[in-house]
Amino acid sequence: MTADIIIEALVKIGLVLTINLTLVAYLVLAERKVSAFIQNRLGPNRVGPWGMFQSFADVGKLFFKEDIVPAAANKFVHTLAPLISISVAISTFAVIPFGNTIAINGQEYKLMIGDVNIGILFILALTSLGVYGIVLAGWSSNNKYSLLGGLRASAQMISYELSMGLSVIGVILIAGTLQLDKIVVQQGEYLWGVIPAWNIVLQPIGFITFLIASFAETNRLPFDLPEAEPELVGGYHTEYSGMKFGLFFLAEYANMITASAVIVTLYLGGWQFPFLEYLGLSPLVMTLAQMGAFAVKVALALFFFIVVRWTVPRFRYDQLMDLGWKVMLPLALANIVVTGFFLLFR
Amino acid sequence: MEKFLEKSIPVRRKNLTFWQKLYIPAILSGLKITMTEFFKPSVTIRYPEERTVMPESFRGRPVLVAENGTERCVACGLCARVCPALAIEVQAGETELGKERYPERFEINMVRCIFCGFCEEVCPEEAIIMSQEYELVFTSQKEALFGKDKLMKPIEEVQTRLDFLRKNR
Ligand code: SF4
Ligand code: SF4
């Protein structure tokens, strides 16, 4: 029995990890392509058709680059930091349900790796661990720009984690559970029989604050102050080279995928596709269609992440803090109050 | 000057309307712009596969016009005289043809040439003109000495430039 569980978990981990890492490679390509199209360019198109293998060539190149550690750096922490970043970024995906249950040989398997009953807390906890990677990288490099980047990252993440957590509370209040798969199942219902009861409909304000906080958590433009190139050289990864830099780079994109998956799960109905159950499909086809729906939603969210990066300029630091504490926090709090009253008096 | 200074001091606008303070409409209009650009065709020319077609007014490398296999040049030496970069060397010889003189040797040092087009302008015979070729690669100084073999071009290939010169001179 225990062996069964371990094998099941390992198979799922292997699958999700492979898909995730491939997705990261193609997300980097997608970002370069989308930015190129927005600027009326073509983007990478030399390595393979449409530049399909560009990312793999880049990773190959990074592996053969010299790995330079500054003489005055703390070597152990300097090596540890990118590892923290990448492992946190990848392991957050463990609790995200990417489909309903699938039946193989008469046995039901849940399509998520870790079926924990505190899914949301797990995600929040891990994403806050991610800041350690950046802060330690900034500190251990013994470079003032890196340190500034690291400090900015910690201040930014702490400020935005607050509103992130608070906006999630609205969802938890409605769902009455921390379990992500249950939250997704609840979003399969319909309001007045027509509108899918996705949390984006029930929690529009919470959705916006969560979305903005996700951008800040993933250090994406307009909140990429920790690595603001014009001011901080490269921010926390100024002193990184070779594959260590590559790990930070991959972590940023892995974080983006996780953030999109969390947004989809919490607010956009997860793997639910409205009115799919009326088509009378067989359970297997149904599950596959739902996984497809999840993938499409995540892809759209990622596209949104990318397009925003090439649209909105970077915030100034005081604007960032203003937005975090004076706008997002009150909004998220008000959202909780309104949701609470609504649930009390309906 | 004073007025200019006053203008350049950054002013923080305080009289924004609620709609402007919301931020989101501004972001949406920005997204609209990027999305329309996204679907517009790209302006990139995939260089080795595609090449720009140069307009006739383009001054590429100078070439000698060849009519029926012989050059039009009468070796008057005006081009060599006018060339500001001293890139041209002409050595005259006698020929049985009607023009009586021809360049025994005609060399342009492409490392020196600055593509000014003076040679083309001064030539009395329309014998040296600027082509539309811009790809010049050499690996040594010797290779950069273009003799008659490399400079001669059949008149059909440079007709557009000749027409352009007739019209605009
Ligand atoms: S000016 Fe014209 S004709 Fe005279 S030498 Fe030069 S190319 Fe020949
Ligand atoms: S283009 Fe100018 S520099 Fe070049 S050969 Fe003619 S006159 Fe000399």
Coordinates of C-alpha atoms and ligand atoms in Angstrom, one line a residue:
Chain A
M1 CA 0.0 0.0 0.0
T2 CA 2.7 2.5 1.0
A3 CA 4.7 1.4 -2.1
D4 CA 1.7 2.2 -4.2
I5 CA 1.5 5.7 -2.8
I6 CA 5.2 6.4 -3.3
I7 CA 5.1 5.1 -6.9
E8 CA 2.0 7.2 -7.6
A9 CA 3.6 10.3 -6.2
L10 CA 6.9 9.7 -8.0
V11 CA 5.1 9.2 -11.4
K12 CA 3.2 12.4 -10.8
I13 CA 6.2 14.4 -9.7
G14 CA 8.2 13.2 -12.8
L15 CA 5.4 14.1 -15.1
V16 CA 4.7 17.5 -13.6
L17 CA 8.4 18.4 -13.3
T18 CA 9.1 17.4 -17.0
I19 CA 6.1 19.4 -18.2
N20 CA 7.0 22.3 -16.0
L21 CA 10.6 22.6 -17.1
T22 CA 9.7 22.2 -20.8
L23 CA 7.1 24.9 -20.3
V24 CA 9.7 27.2 -18.7
A25 CA 11.9 26.8 -21.8
Y26 CA 9.0 27.6 -24.1
L27 CA 7.8 30.4 -21.8
V28 CA 11.2 32.1 -22.3
L29 CA 10.8 31.7 -26.0
A30 CA 7.2 32.9 -25.9
E31 CA 8.3 36.0 -24.0
R32 CA 10.9 36.8 -26.5
K33 CA 8.5 36.2 -29.4
V34 CA 5.6 38.2 -27.9
S35 CA 7.9 41.1 -27.1
A36 CA 9.2 40.9 -30.6
F37 CA 5.7 40.9 -32.1
I38 CA 4.7 43.8 -30.0
Q39 CA 7.7 45.8 -31.2
N40 CA 7.1 44.7 -34.8
R41 CA 10.2 42.4 -34.9
L42 CA 10.5 38.7 -35.5
G43 CA 12.2 37.5 -32.4
P44 CA 14.6 34.5 -32.2
N45 CA 14.2 32.5 -35.5
R46 CA 17.7 30.9 -36.1
V47 CA 17.7 27.8 -33.8
G48 CA 15.2 25.4 -35.3
P49 CA 12.0 26.4 -37.0
W50 CA 10.6 29.7 -35.4
G51 CA 13.5 29.5 -32.9
M52 CA 11.9 26.4 -31.3
F53 CA 15.2 25.2 -29.7
Q54 CA 16.5 28.7 -28.8
S55 CA 16.0 28.1 -25.0
F56 CA 17.8 24.8 -25.1
A57 CA 20.7 26.3 -26.9
D58 CA 20.8 29.1 -24.3
V59 CA 20.8 26.7 -21.4
G60 CA 23.6 24.7 -23.1
K61 CA 25.6 27.9 -23.5
L62 CA 25.1 28.8 -19.9
F63 CA 26.4 25.5 -18.7
F64 CA 29.7 26.1 -20.5
K65 CA 30.1 29.6 -19.2
E66 CA 32.7 30.3 -16.6
D67 CA 31.1 30.5 -13.1
I68 CA 32.6 33.5 -11.4
V69 CA 32.3 34.0 -7.7
P70 CA 33.5 37.3 -6.3
A71 CA 36.6 37.0 -4.1
A72 CA 34.9 38.6 -1.1
A73 CA 31.6 36.7 -1.5
N74 CA 30.4 34.1 0.9
K75 CA 30.8 31.1 -1.3
F76 CA 28.4 28.8 0.4
V77 CA 25.5 31.2 0.6
H78 CA 26.3 32.4 -2.9
T79 CA 25.8 28.9 -4.2
L80 CA 22.8 28.2 -2.0
A81 CA 20.7 31.2 -3.0
P82 CA 19.9 30.1 -6.6
L83 CA 19.1 26.6 -5.4
I84 CA 16.6 28.0 -2.9
S85 CA 15.0 30.1 -5.6
I86 CA 14.6 27.3 -8.1
S87 CA 13.5 24.6 -5.7
V88 CA 10.9 26.9 -4.1
A89 CA 9.6 28.0 -7.5
I90 CA 9.2 24.4 -8.8
S91 CA 7.8 22.8 -5.6
T92 CA 4.9 25.2 -5.3
F93 CA 3.3 23.4 -8.1
A94 CA 2.9 20.3 -5.9
V95 CA -0.5 21.3 -4.5
I96 CA -2.1 22.6 -7.6
P97 CA -4.9 20.4 -9.0
F98 CA -4.5 20.3 -12.8
G99 CA -7.5 18.0 -13.4
N100 CA -10.3 16.1 -11.7
T101 CA -9.7 12.4 -10.9
I102 CA -8.6 9.9 -13.5
A103 CA -9.4 6.2 -13.3
I104 CA -6.7 3.7 -14.3
N105 CA -7.4 0.0 -13.8
G106 CA -10.5 0.8 -11.7
Q107 CA -8.5 2.9 -9.3
E108 CA -9.1 6.6 -8.9
Y109 CA -6.2 8.9 -8.9
K110 CA -6.4 12.6 -8.1
L111 CA -4.6 14.8 -10.6
M112 CA -2.5 16.7 -8.1
I113 CA 0.8 15.7 -6.5
G114 CA 0.3 16.6 -2.8
D115 CA -3.3 16.3 -1.7
V116 CA -2.8 18.4 1.4
N117 CA -5.7 19.9 3.3
I118 CA -3.9 23.3 3.7
G119 CA -3.2 23.8 0.0
I120 CA -3.5 27.6 0.0
L121 CA -1.3 28.0 3.2
F122 CA 1.3 25.8 1.6
I123 CA 1.4 28.0 -1.5
L124 CA 1.6 31.2 0.6
A125 CA 4.3 29.7 2.8
L126 CA 6.5 28.6 -0.1
T127 CA 6.2 31.8 -2.1
S128 CA 7.4 33.7 0.9
L129 CA 10.3 31.4 1.2
G130 CA 11.3 32.4 -2.3
V131 CA 12.4 35.8 -1.0
Y132 CA 15.2 34.1 0.9
G133 CA 16.8 33.1 -2.4
I134 CA 16.9 36.7 -3.5
V135 CA 17.9 38.3 -0.2
L136 CA 20.7 35.8 0.3
A137 CA 21.9 36.3 -3.2
G138 CA 22.0 40.0 -2.7
W139 CA 23.8 39.7 0.7
S140 CA 26.3 37.0 -0.2
S141 CA 27.5 38.8 -3.3
N142 CA 29.2 41.5 -1.3
N143 CA 28.2 44.1 -3.8
K144 CA 26.2 47.2 -3.0
Y145 CA 23.9 46.9 -6.0
S146 CA 23.1 43.3 -5.2
L147 CA 22.4 44.2 -1.6
L148 CA 20.1 47.0 -2.6
G149 CA 18.3 44.6 -4.9
G150 CA 17.9 42.0 -2.2
L151 CA 16.6 44.6 0.3
R152 CA 14.1 45.9 -2.2
A153 CA 12.9 42.4 -2.9
S154 CA 12.3 41.7 0.8
A155 CA 10.5 44.9 1.4
Q156 CA 8.4 44.5 -1.7
M157 CA 7.5 40.9 -1.1
I158 CA 6.6 41.5 2.5
S159 CA 4.3 44.4 1.6
Y160 CA 2.6 42.5 -1.1
E161 CA 2.3 39.2 0.6
L162 CA 0.0 40.9 3.1
S163 CA -2.5 42.0 0.5
M164 CA -2.1 38.6 -1.3
G165 CA -3.0 36.7 1.8
L166 CA -5.8 39.0 2.6
S167 CA -7.3 38.7 -0.8
V168 CA -7.2 35.0 -0.6
I169 CA -9.2 35.1 2.6
G170 CA -12.2 36.2 0.5
V171 CA -11.9 33.0 -1.5
I172 CA -11.5 30.9 1.7
L173 CA -14.6 32.5 3.2
I174 CA -16.7 31.6 0.3
A175 CA -15.3 28.1 -0.1
G176 CA -15.1 27.3 3.6
T177 CA -11.9 25.2 3.0
L178 CA -8.2 25.6 2.3
Q179 CA -8.1 22.6 0.0
L180 CA -7.5 23.6 -3.5
D181 CA -9.3 20.8 -5.2
K182 CA -12.5 21.5 -3.2
I183 CA -12.3 25.1 -4.1
V184 CA -12.1 24.2 -7.8
V185 CA -15.0 21.8 -7.5
Q186 CA -17.1 24.5 -5.9
Q187 CA -16.4 26.8 -8.8
G188 CA -18.1 24.2 -11.1
E189 CA -21.6 25.4 -9.9
Y190 CA -23.7 28.1 -11.6
L191 CA -25.2 31.3 -10.5
W192 CA -28.9 31.4 -11.5
G193 CA -28.1 28.4 -13.6
V194 CA -26.2 30.3 -16.3
I195 CA -23.1 32.2 -15.0
P196 CA -20.3 29.9 -13.9
A197 CA -19.6 30.5 -10.2
W198 CA -15.9 31.2 -10.7
N199 CA -14.4 33.3 -8.0
I200 CA -13.6 36.1 -10.4
V201 CA -17.3 36.7 -10.6
L202 CA -17.8 36.4 -6.8
Q203 CA -14.7 38.3 -5.8
P204 CA -13.8 40.9 -8.5
I205 CA -12.0 43.2 -6.1
G206 CA -10.1 40.2 -4.5
F207 CA -9.2 39.0 -8.0
I208 CA -7.6 42.4 -8.9
T209 CA -5.7 42.7 -5.7
F210 CA -4.5 39.1 -5.9
L211 CA -3.5 39.6 -9.5
I212 CA -1.4 42.7 -8.7
A213 CA 0.1 41.0 -5.7
S214 CA 1.1 38.1 -7.9
F215 CA 2.9 40.4 -10.3
A216 CA 4.8 41.8 -7.3
E217 CA 5.5 38.4 -5.9
T218 CA 7.0 37.1 -9.1
N219 CA 9.1 40.3 -9.6
R220 CA 7.6 40.9 -13.0
L221 CA 7.3 44.3 -14.5
P222 CA 5.8 46.8 -13.4
F223 CA 7.2 45.5 -10.1
D224 CA 10.7 44.3 -11.1
L225 CA 12.5 46.7 -8.8
P226 CA 14.7 44.0 -7.3
E227 CA 16.5 43.8 -10.6
A228 CA 15.8 47.2 -12.0
E229 CA 18.5 47.3 -14.7
P230 CA 18.9 51.0 -15.2
E231 CA 19.5 51.7 -11.5
L232 CA 20.9 48.5 -10.0
V233 CA 23.0 47.0 -12.8
G234 CA 21.3 43.7 -12.4
G235 CA 20.0 43.8 -8.9
Y236 CA 20.4 40.7 -6.8
H237 CA 22.0 38.7 -9.7
T238 CA 24.6 41.3 -10.6
E239 CA 27.4 39.0 -9.4
Y240 CA 26.0 35.8 -10.8
S241 CA 27.2 34.1 -14.0
G242 CA 26.9 30.8 -15.8
M243 CA 24.3 28.3 -14.8
K244 CA 23.8 30.0 -11.3
F245 CA 22.4 33.0 -13.2
G246 CA 20.5 30.6 -15.3
L247 CA 18.8 29.1 -12.3
F248 CA 17.6 32.5 -11.2
F249 CA 16.4 33.1 -14.7
L250 CA 14.5 29.8 -14.7
A251 CA 13.1 30.4 -11.3
E252 CA 11.6 33.7 -12.4
Y253 CA 9.7 31.9 -15.2
A254 CA 8.8 28.9 -13.1
N255 CA 7.4 31.4 -10.6
M256 CA 5.4 32.9 -13.3
I257 CA 3.9 29.5 -14.3
T258 CA 3.1 28.8 -10.7
A259 CA 1.5 32.2 -10.2
S260 CA -0.6 31.8 -13.3
A261 CA -1.7 28.3 -12.1
V262 CA -2.6 29.7 -8.7
I263 CA -4.6 32.5 -10.2
V264 CA -6.4 30.1 -12.5
T265 CA -7.1 27.7 -9.6
L266 CA -8.4 30.3 -7.1
Y267 CA -10.2 32.7 -9.4
L268 CA -10.7 31.3 -12.9
G269 CA -12.3 28.0 -12.1
G270 CA -9.3 25.8 -12.2
W271 CA -9.9 22.9 -14.5
Q272 CA -13.6 23.6 -14.8
F273 CA -15.0 24.3 -18.2
P274 CA -18.5 25.7 -18.2
F275 CA -21.3 23.4 -19.3
L276 CA -18.9 20.6 -20.2
E277 CA -20.9 18.1 -18.1
Y278 CA -24.0 18.5 -20.3
L279 CA -22.2 17.1 -23.3
G280 CA -22.3 13.6 -21.9
L281 CA -18.7 12.7 -22.5
S282 CA -17.1 9.5 -21.1
P283 CA -15.2 10.1 -17.8
L284 CA -11.8 9.8 -19.4
V285 CA -12.5 12.2 -22.2
M286 CA -14.0 14.6 -19.7
T287 CA -10.9 14.5 -17.5
L288 CA -8.7 15.1 -20.5
A289 CA -10.9 18.0 -21.7
Q290 CA -10.7 19.5 -18.2
M291 CA -6.9 19.2 -18.2
G292 CA -6.9 20.9 -21.6
A293 CA -9.1 23.7 -20.2
F294 CA -6.7 24.2 -17.3
A295 CA -3.7 24.3 -19.7
V296 CA -5.5 26.9 -21.9
K297 CA -6.4 29.1 -19.0
V298 CA -2.8 29.0 -17.6
A299 CA -1.5 29.8 -21.1
L300 CA -3.8 32.8 -21.3
A301 CA -2.8 34.0 -17.9
L302 CA 0.9 33.7 -18.9
F303 CA 0.2 35.6 -22.0
F304 CA -1.3 38.3 -19.9
F305 CA 1.8 38.4 -17.7
I306 CA 4.0 38.8 -20.8
V307 CA 1.9 41.4 -22.5
V308 CA 1.7 43.5 -19.3
R309 CA 5.5 43.4 -19.0
W310 CA 5.8 45.0 -22.5
T311 CA 3.1 47.6 -21.8
V312 CA 3.6 49.1 -18.4
P313 CA 6.7 51.0 -17.3
R314 CA 8.4 50.2 -14.0
F315 CA 7.1 51.8 -10.8
R316 CA 9.2 54.1 -8.7
Y317 CA 10.0 52.7 -5.3
D318 CA 7.8 55.1 -3.3
Q319 CA 4.9 54.5 -5.7
L320 CA 5.4 50.8 -5.2
M321 CA 5.1 51.2 -1.4
D322 CA 2.2 53.6 -1.7
L323 CA 0.3 51.2 -3.9
G324 CA 1.0 48.3 -1.6
W325 CA 0.1 49.9 1.7
K326 CA -2.3 52.7 0.9
V327 CA -4.3 51.1 -1.9
M328 CA -4.0 47.3 -2.0
L329 CA -4.1 46.7 1.8
P330 CA -7.3 48.7 2.4
L331 CA -8.9 47.3 -0.7
A332 CA -8.2 43.7 0.4
L333 CA -9.5 44.4 3.9
A334 CA -12.7 46.0 2.6
N335 CA -13.1 43.0 0.4
I336 CA -13.0 40.7 3.4
V337 CA -15.6 42.8 5.3
V338 CA -17.9 43.0 2.4
T339 CA -17.6 39.3 1.7
G340 CA -18.2 38.5 5.4
F341 CA -21.4 40.7 5.5
F342 CA -22.6 39.1 2.3
L343 CA -22.2 35.6 3.6
L344 CA -23.8 36.5 6.9
F345 CA -27.0 38.0 5.5
R346 CA -27.6 36.1 2.3
Chain B
M1 CA 16.4 80.7 -20.6
E2 CA 14.7 81.4 -17.3
K3 CA 11.4 80.3 -18.7
F4 CA 13.0 77.1 -20.0
L5 CA 14.4 76.3 -16.6
E6 CA 11.0 76.9 -15.0
K7 CA 9.5 74.5 -17.5
S8 CA 11.9 71.7 -16.9
I9 CA 11.3 71.4 -13.2
P10 CA 9.3 68.3 -12.7
V11 CA 5.7 69.0 -11.6
R12 CA 3.6 66.5 -9.8
R13 CA 0.2 66.9 -11.0
K14 CA -2.3 66.9 -8.2
N15 CA -5.5 67.7 -10.1
L16 CA -6.0 64.2 -11.5
T17 CA -9.6 63.0 -11.8
F18 CA -10.7 59.9 -10.0
W19 CA -10.8 58.1 -13.3
Q20 CA -7.1 58.9 -13.9
K21 CA -6.1 57.9 -10.4
L22 CA -7.7 54.5 -10.9
Y23 CA -4.7 53.6 -13.0
I24 CA -6.6 50.6 -14.6
P25 CA -8.1 52.5 -17.5
A26 CA -4.7 53.8 -18.4
I27 CA -3.2 50.3 -18.3
L28 CA -6.1 49.0 -20.4
S29 CA -5.5 51.7 -23.1
G30 CA -1.8 50.8 -23.0
L31 CA -2.7 47.1 -23.4
K32 CA -4.9 48.1 -26.4
I33 CA -1.9 49.7 -28.1
T34 CA 0.4 46.7 -27.5
M35 CA -2.2 44.3 -28.7
T36 CA -2.8 46.2 -31.9
E37 CA 0.9 46.3 -32.5
F38 CA 1.1 42.6 -31.8
F39 CA -1.1 41.8 -34.8
K40 CA 0.7 44.1 -37.2
P41 CA 3.2 42.5 -39.6
S42 CA 6.8 42.8 -38.6
V43 CA 9.2 45.2 -40.3
T44 CA 12.3 43.0 -40.0
I45 CA 14.1 41.9 -43.2
R46 CA 15.6 38.4 -42.7
Y47 CA 18.9 39.5 -44.1
P48 CA 20.7 36.6 -45.6
E49 CA 17.5 35.1 -46.9
E50 CA 15.9 38.4 -47.9
R51 CA 17.6 41.5 -49.1
T52 CA 16.5 45.1 -49.2
V53 CA 15.9 46.3 -52.8
M54 CA 17.8 49.6 -52.9
P55 CA 16.3 52.6 -54.6
E56 CA 18.1 54.0 -57.7
S57 CA 19.4 56.9 -55.7
F58 CA 21.4 54.5 -53.5
R59 CA 25.2 54.8 -53.9
G60 CA 26.6 51.3 -53.7
R61 CA 30.1 50.3 -54.9
P62 CA 31.3 52.1 -58.1
V63 CA 31.3 49.9 -61.2
L64 CA 32.4 50.3 -64.8
V65 CA 29.6 50.2 -67.4
A66 CA 30.4 47.5 -70.0
E67 CA 28.8 47.7 -73.5
N68 CA 29.1 44.6 -75.6
G69 CA 31.8 43.3 -73.4
T70 CA 34.1 46.4 -73.5
E71 CA 34.1 49.2 -71.1
R72 CA 32.8 52.7 -72.0
C73 CA 35.7 54.3 -70.2
V74 CA 38.1 56.4 -72.4
A75 CA 40.8 56.6 -69.7
C76 CA 40.6 60.4 -69.4
G77 CA 41.6 60.1 -65.8
L78 CA 39.1 62.7 -64.5
C79 CA 37.7 60.2 -61.9
A80 CA 41.1 59.5 -60.6
R81 CA 41.8 63.2 -60.4
V82 CA 38.6 64.0 -58.5
C83 CA 38.5 61.1 -56.2
P84 CA 38.9 62.6 -52.7
A85 CA 40.1 59.3 -51.2
L86 CA 42.7 58.7 -54.0
A87 CA 41.1 55.3 -54.5
I88 CA 41.2 55.1 -58.4
E89 CA 44.1 54.3 -60.6
V90 CA 43.8 54.5 -64.4
Q91 CA 46.4 53.6 -66.9
A92 CA 45.5 54.5 -70.5
G93 CA 46.3 52.4 -73.6
E94 CA 45.5 52.7 -77.3
T95 CA 42.8 50.7 -79.0
E96 CA 41.6 50.0 -82.6
L97 CA 38.0 50.9 -81.6
G98 CA 36.4 54.2 -82.4
K99 CA 37.1 55.7 -79.0
E100 CA 40.9 55.2 -79.6
R101 CA 41.8 55.1 -75.9
Y102 CA 40.9 52.6 -73.2
P103 CA 42.0 51.9 -69.7
E104 CA 44.7 49.2 -69.7
R105 CA 44.4 49.0 -66.0
F106 CA 41.6 50.3 -63.9
E107 CA 41.8 49.8 -60.2
I108 CA 39.6 51.0 -57.3
N109 CA 40.9 50.4 -53.8
M110 CA 37.7 49.5 -52.1
V111 CA 39.3 50.0 -48.7
R112 CA 39.8 53.7 -49.5
C113 CA 36.6 54.4 -51.4
I114 CA 34.2 56.4 -49.4
F115 CA 31.2 56.0 -51.8
C116 CA 31.0 59.7 -52.4
G117 CA 30.0 59.4 -56.0
F118 CA 32.3 62.1 -57.3
C119 CA 33.8 59.8 -59.9
E120 CA 30.3 59.1 -61.3
E121 CA 29.5 62.8 -61.4
V122 CA 32.7 63.8 -63.2
C123 CA 32.8 61.1 -65.8
P124 CA 32.2 62.5 -69.3
E125 CA 31.2 59.1 -70.7
E126 CA 28.8 57.8 -68.1
A127 CA 31.4 55.1 -67.8
I128 CA 31.7 54.8 -64.0
I129 CA 28.5 54.7 -62.0
M130 CA 27.4 53.8 -58.5
S131 CA 25.7 50.4 -58.4
Q132 CA 23.2 49.1 -55.8
E133 CA 25.6 46.6 -54.4
Y134 CA 26.5 47.0 -50.7
E135 CA 27.9 43.7 -49.7
L136 CA 31.7 44.1 -49.8
V137 CA 33.8 41.5 -48.0
F138 CA 37.5 41.0 -48.2
T139 CA 40.0 39.4 -45.9
S140 CA 43.1 41.2 -47.0
Q141 CA 44.2 44.5 -48.5
K142 CA 45.1 42.8 -51.8
E143 CA 41.6 41.4 -52.2
A144 CA 40.2 44.9 -51.7
L145 CA 41.9 46.1 -55.0
F146 CA 39.1 45.7 -57.5
G147 CA 40.5 45.4 -61.0
K148 CA 38.6 45.6 -64.3
D149 CA 37.4 42.0 -63.9
K150 CA 35.4 42.9 -60.8
L151 CA 34.4 46.4 -61.7
M152 CA 32.9 45.7 -65.2
K153 CA 29.1 45.3 -65.2
P154 CA 26.9 44.8 -68.3
I155 CA 24.9 47.9 -69.1
E156 CA 21.6 46.1 -68.7
E157 CA 22.2 45.5 -65.0
V158 CA 22.8 49.2 -64.2
Q159 CA 20.3 50.7 -66.6
T160 CA 18.0 51.9 -63.7
R161 CA 20.9 54.0 -62.3
L162 CA 21.7 55.4 -65.7
D163 CA 18.1 56.5 -66.2
F164 CA 18.0 58.0 -62.8
L165 CA 21.1 60.0 -63.5
R166 CA 19.7 61.3 -66.8
K167 CA 16.5 62.4 -65.1
N168 CA 18.2 64.1 -62.2
R169 CA 21.4 65.6 -63.4
Ligands
SF4_1 S1 36.2 59.7 -65.8 FE1 35.1 58.1 -66.9 S2 36.1 58.0 -68.9 FE2 37.5 59.1 -67.6 S3 38.8 57.6 -66.8 FE3 37.2 57.8 -65.3 S4 35.8 56.2 -65.9 FE4 37.1 56.5 -67.6
SF4_2 S1 33.0 57.0 -55.0 FE1 34.3 58.7 -54.4 S2 35.9 57.7 -53.2 FE2 34.9 56.1 -54.3 S3 36.1 55.9 -56.2 FE3 34.4 57.3 -56.7 S4 35.3 59.3 -56.3 FE4 36.7 57.8 -55.3

